[in-house]
C-alpha positions as a printed NumPy array, in Angstrom:
array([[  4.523,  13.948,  12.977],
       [  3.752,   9.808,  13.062],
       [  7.322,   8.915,  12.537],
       [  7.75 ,   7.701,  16.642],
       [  4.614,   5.474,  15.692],
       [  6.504,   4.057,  12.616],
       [  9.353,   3.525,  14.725],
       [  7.209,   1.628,  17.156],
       [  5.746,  -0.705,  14.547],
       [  8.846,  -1.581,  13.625],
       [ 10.554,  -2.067,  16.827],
       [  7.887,  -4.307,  17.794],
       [  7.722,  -6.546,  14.787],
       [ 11.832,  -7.143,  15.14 ],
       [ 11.047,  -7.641,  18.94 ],
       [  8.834, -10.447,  17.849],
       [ 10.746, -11.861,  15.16 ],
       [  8.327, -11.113,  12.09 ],
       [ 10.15 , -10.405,   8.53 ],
       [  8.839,  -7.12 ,   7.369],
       [ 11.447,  -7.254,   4.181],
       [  7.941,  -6.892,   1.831],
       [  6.591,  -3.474,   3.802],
       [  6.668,  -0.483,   1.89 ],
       [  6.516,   2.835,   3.695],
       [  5.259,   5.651,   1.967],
       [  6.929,   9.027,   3.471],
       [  5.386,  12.42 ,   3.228],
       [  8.795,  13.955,   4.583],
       [ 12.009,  13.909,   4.135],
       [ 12.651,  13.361,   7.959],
       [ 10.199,  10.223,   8.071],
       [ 12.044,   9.019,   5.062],
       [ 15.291,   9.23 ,   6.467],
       [ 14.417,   7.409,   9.65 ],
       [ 13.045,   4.779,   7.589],
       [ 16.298,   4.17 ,   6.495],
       [ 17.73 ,   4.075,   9.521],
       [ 15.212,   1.404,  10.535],
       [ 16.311,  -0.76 ,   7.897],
       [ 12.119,  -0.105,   6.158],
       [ 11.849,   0.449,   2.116],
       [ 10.596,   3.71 ,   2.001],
       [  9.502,   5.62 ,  -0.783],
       [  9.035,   9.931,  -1.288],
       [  6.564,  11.413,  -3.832],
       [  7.683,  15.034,  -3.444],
       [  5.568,  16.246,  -5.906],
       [  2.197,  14.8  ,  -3.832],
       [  3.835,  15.488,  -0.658],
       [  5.731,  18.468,  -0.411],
       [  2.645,  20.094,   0.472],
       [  1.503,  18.041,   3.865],
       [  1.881,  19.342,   7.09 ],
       [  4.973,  17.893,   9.019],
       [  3.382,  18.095,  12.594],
       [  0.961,  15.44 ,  13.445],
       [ -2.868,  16.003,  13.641],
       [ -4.364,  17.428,  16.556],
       [ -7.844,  15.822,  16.188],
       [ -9.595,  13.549,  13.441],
       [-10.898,  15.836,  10.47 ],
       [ -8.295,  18.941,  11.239],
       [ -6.536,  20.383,   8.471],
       [ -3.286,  18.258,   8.866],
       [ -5.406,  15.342,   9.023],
       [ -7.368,  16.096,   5.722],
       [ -4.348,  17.147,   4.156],
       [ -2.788,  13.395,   4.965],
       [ -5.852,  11.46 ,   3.905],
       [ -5.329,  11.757,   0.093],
       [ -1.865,  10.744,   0.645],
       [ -3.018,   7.356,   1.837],
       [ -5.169,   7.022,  -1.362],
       [ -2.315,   7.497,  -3.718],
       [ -0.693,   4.973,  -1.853],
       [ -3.015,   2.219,  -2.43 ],
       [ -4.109,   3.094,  -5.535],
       [ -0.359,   3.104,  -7.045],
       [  0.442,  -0.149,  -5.541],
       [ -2.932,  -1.445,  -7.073],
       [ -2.193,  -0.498, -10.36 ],
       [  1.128,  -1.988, -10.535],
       [ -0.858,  -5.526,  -9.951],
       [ -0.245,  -5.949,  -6.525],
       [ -2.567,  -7.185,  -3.54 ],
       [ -1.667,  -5.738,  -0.593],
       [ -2.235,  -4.79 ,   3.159],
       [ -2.752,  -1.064,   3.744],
       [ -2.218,  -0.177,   7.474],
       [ -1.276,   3.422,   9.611],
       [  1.471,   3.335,  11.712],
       [ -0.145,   3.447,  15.069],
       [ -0.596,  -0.968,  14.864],
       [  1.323,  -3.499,  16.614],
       [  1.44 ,  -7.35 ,  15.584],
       [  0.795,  -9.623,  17.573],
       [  0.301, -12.746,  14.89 ],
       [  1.508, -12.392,  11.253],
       [ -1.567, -10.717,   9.622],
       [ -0.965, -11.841,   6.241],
       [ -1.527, -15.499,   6.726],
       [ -4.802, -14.809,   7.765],
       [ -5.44 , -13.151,   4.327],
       [ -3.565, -15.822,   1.632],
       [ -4.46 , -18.602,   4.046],
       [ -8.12 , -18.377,   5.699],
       [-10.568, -20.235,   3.096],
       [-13.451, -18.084,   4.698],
       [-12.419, -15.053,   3.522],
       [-10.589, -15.853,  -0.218],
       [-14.26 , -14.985,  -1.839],
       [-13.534, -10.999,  -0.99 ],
       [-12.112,  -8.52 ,  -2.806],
       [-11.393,  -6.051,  -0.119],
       [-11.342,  -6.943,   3.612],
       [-11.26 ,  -4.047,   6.07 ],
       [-11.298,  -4.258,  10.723],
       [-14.169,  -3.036,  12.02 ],
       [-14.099,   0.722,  12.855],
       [-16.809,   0.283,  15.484],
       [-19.059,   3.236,  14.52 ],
       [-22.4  ,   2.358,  13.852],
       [-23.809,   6.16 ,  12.446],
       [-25.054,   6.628,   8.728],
       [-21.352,   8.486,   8.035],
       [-19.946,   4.794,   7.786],
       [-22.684,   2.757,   7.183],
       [-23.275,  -0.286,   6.068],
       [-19.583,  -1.496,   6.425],
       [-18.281,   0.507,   9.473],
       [-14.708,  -0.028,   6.925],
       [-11.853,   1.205,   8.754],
       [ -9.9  ,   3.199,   6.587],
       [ -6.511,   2.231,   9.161],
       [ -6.069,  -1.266,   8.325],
       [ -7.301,  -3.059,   5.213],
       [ -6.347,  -5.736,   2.848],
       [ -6.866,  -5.346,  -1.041],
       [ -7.228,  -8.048,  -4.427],
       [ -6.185,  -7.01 ,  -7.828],
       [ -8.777,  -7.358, -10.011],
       [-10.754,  -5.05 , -11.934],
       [-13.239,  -4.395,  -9.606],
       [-10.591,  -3.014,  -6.805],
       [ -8.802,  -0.653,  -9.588],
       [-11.962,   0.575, -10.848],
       [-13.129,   1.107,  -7.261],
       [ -9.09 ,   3.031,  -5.978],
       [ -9.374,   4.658,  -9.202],
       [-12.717,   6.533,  -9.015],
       [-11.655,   7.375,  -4.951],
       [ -8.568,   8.739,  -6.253],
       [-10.225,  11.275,  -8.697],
       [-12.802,  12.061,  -5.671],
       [-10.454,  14.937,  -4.489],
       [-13.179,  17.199,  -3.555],
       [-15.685,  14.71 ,  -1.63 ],
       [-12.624,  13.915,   0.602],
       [-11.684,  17.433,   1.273],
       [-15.265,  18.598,   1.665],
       [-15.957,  15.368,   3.973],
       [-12.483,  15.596,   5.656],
       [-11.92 ,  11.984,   5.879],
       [-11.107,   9.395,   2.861],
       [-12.75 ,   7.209,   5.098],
       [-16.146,   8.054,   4.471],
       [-15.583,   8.792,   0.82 ],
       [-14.1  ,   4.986,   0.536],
       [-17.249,   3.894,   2.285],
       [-19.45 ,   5.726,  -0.515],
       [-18.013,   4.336,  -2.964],
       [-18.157,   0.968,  -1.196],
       [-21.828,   0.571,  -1.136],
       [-21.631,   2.057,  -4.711],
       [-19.294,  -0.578,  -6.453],
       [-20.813,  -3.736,  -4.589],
       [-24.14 ,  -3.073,  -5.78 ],
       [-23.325,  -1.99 ,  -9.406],
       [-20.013,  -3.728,  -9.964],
       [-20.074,  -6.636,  -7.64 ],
       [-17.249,  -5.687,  -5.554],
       [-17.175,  -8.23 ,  -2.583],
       [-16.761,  -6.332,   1.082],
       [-16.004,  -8.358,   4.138],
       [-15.408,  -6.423,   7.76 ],
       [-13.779,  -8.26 ,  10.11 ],
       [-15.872,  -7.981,  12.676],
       [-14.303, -10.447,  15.623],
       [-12.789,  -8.106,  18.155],
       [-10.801, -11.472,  19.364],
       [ -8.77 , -11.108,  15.84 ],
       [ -8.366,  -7.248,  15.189],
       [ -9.378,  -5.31 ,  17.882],
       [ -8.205,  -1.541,  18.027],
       [ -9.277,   1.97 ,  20.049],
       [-13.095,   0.982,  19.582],
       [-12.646,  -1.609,  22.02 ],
       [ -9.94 ,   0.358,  24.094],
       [-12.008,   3.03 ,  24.853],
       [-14.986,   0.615,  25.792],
       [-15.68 ,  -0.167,  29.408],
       [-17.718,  -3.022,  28.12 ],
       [-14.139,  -4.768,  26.781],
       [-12.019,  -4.567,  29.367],
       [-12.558,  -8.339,  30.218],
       [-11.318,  -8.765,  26.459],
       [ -8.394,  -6.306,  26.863],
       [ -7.215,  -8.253,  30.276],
       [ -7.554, -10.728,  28.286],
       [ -5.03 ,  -9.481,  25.399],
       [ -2.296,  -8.243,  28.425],
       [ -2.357, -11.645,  30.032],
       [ -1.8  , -13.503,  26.465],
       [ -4.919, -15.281,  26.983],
       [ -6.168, -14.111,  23.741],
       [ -3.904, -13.144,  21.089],
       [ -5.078, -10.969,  18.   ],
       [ -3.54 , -10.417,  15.139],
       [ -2.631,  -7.16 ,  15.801],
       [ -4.093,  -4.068,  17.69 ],
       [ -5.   ,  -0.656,  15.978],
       [ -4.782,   2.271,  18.192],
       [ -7.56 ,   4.373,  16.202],
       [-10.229,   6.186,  18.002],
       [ -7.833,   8.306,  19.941],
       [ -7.685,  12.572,  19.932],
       [ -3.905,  12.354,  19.292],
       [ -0.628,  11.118,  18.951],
       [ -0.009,  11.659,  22.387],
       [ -2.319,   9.989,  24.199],
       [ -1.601,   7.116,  21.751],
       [  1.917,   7.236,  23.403],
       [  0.305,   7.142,  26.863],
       [ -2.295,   3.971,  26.019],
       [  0.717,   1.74 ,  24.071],
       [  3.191,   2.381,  26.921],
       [  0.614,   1.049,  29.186],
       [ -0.722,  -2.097,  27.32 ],
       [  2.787,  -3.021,  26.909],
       [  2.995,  -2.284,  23.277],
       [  5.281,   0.468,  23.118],
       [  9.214,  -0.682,  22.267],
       [ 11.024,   2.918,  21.417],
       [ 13.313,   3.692,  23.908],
       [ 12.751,   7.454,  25.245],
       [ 15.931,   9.065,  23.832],
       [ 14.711,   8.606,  20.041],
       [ 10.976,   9.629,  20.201],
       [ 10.2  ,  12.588,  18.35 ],
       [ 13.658,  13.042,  17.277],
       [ 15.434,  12.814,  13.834],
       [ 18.576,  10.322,  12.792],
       [ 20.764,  13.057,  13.366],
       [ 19.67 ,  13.635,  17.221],
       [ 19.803,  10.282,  17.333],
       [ 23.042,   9.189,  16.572],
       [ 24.636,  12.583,  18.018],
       [ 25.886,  13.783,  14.489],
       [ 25.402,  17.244,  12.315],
       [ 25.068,  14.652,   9.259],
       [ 23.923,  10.557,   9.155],
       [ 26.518,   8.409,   6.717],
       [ 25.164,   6.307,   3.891],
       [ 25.26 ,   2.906,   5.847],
       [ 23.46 ,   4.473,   9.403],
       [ 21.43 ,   2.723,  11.616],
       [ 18.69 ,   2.986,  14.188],
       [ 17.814,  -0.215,  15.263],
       [ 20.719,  -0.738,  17.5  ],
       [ 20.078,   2.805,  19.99 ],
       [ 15.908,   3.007,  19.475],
       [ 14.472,  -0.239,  19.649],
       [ 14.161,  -2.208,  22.695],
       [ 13.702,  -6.466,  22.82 ],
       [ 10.691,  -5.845,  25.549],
       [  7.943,  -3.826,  26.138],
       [  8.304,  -0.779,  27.846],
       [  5.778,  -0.384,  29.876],
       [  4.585,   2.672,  32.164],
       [  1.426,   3.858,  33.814],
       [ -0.685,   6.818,  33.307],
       [ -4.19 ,   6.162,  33.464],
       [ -5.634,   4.142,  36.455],
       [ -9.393,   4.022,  33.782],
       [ -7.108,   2.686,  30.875],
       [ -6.461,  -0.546,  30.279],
       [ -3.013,  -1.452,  31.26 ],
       [ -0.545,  -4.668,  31.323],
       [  0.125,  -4.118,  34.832],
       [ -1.443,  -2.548,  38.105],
       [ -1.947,   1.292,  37.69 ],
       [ -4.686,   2.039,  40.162],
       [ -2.804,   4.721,  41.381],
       [ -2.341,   6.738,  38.715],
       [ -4.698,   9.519,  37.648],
       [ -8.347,   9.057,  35.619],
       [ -8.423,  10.36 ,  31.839],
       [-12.322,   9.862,  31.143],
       [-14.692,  11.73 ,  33.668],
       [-17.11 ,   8.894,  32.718],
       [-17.036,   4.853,  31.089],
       [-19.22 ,   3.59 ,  28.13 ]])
């Protein structure tokens, strides 16, 4: 159901000119997994975990097709962890500005951490002390991250029963940097990796002009905090991060390409991905990359 948001990552990072050779793309469908292909992405299909998740997208955060999804991105981690890997976990609903990566083998402030995760931006006792989001994270091998991805992925039940992995990974967290000495860092500077938080925030639209104009540019921007895929749509189109031309969204390689069948050697790239931003208004309340003052409200009020 995320596959149009997959296609938008990568649409935008060949846009921009950033190699993406060393992603990995974990598909829970057979569809997904044959778009990846298309896109030129290394893609890999567990049918035995996946067989079993949902195919349409969530409808809101903690429904059953999210929950069901949620251990998925465990096993995903914790696979590529035990094969004695670092690596950069991230959903599909991001868009790069800067390479992330450098930041990560490169910034001396941050080499002391095992585990590096943006901000969410919620500030209750569910996510407390780190406020981790579970979207976009960076992981060390060492013992302390296997022993940490390990226990999470035999915690089954306290994801299902909490209907998030995020707040199970935050448990667990607090847990292993007290006892084990597992070394947290959020990245808290909204300038570097901002996301929905701030999106949603009337108190950040200076920063979000800001990010339209190119007079600050993050790393990247994480759509999170947002009901649904849809209105993601909407928000991306309008910041002027959305780069999937209208005929392929929400539609298989098949559609696509006007065939019953794709060949071995398909492509994607050429038909789906456009060298600008594509950018539309919706939302005259929403931040936007150009004037949209007449279009309608979403919120009925601004925080």
């Amino acid at each position: 159901g995320q596959s149009v948001l997959l296609m938008n990552f990568v649409c935008s990072t060949k846009a921009k000119g950033f190699d993406i050779s060393n992603v990995l793309l974990f598909a829970t469908d057979l569809e997904t997994l044959e778009l990846a292909r298309g896109l030129g992405v290394t893609a890999y299909y567990d049918k035995w975990n996946a067989a079993s998740v949902p195919t349409k997208e969530a409808r809101r955060y903690g429904d059953r097709a999210f929950t069901a999804m949620m251990f998925q991105k465990v096993i995903s981690v914790a696979l590529i962890n035990l094969l004695g890997y670092d690596l950069l976990f991230m959903d599909v609903d991001i868009v790069w500005y800067k390479e992330p990566l450098n930041f990560f083998h490169s910034d001396e402030s941050v080499a002391q951490y095992d585990i590096m995760f943006q901000d969410d931006g919620a500030r209750s006792i569910r996510y407390a002390p780190y406020s981790a989001n579970s979207g976009f994270y960076y992981v060390r091998h060492n013992e302390r991250t296997t022993h940490l991805f390990t226990r999470l992925l035999n915690s089954g039940e306290l994801i299902i029963e909490s209907k998030s992995h995020q707040q199970a990974l935050g448990i667990f967290l607090e847990e292993h940097s007290s006892l084990y000495g597992l070394k947290v860092k959020t990245l808290s500077n909204a300038h570097e990796f901002p996301g929905g938080y701030h999106y949603h925030r009337h108190s950040y639209k200076q920063l979000l002009r800001k990010i339209t104009s190119g007079e600050v540019v993050p790393f990247l921007f994480h759509m999170c905090w947002t009901n649904n895929k849809d209105d993601k749509l909407l928000y991306m189109k309008q910041m002027g991060m959305w780069y999937v031309n209208e005929k392929c969204i929400d539609k298989n390689a098949a559609t696509i390409l006007g065939v019953e069948k794709v060949k071995e050697d398909f492509e994607i790239v050429s038909p789906c991905c456009s060298a600008k931003p594509l950018i539309t208004c919706h939302y005259s309340d929403k931040p936007s990359a150009i004037d949209c003052k007449d279009s309608p409200t979403k919120d009925k009020r601004k925080v």
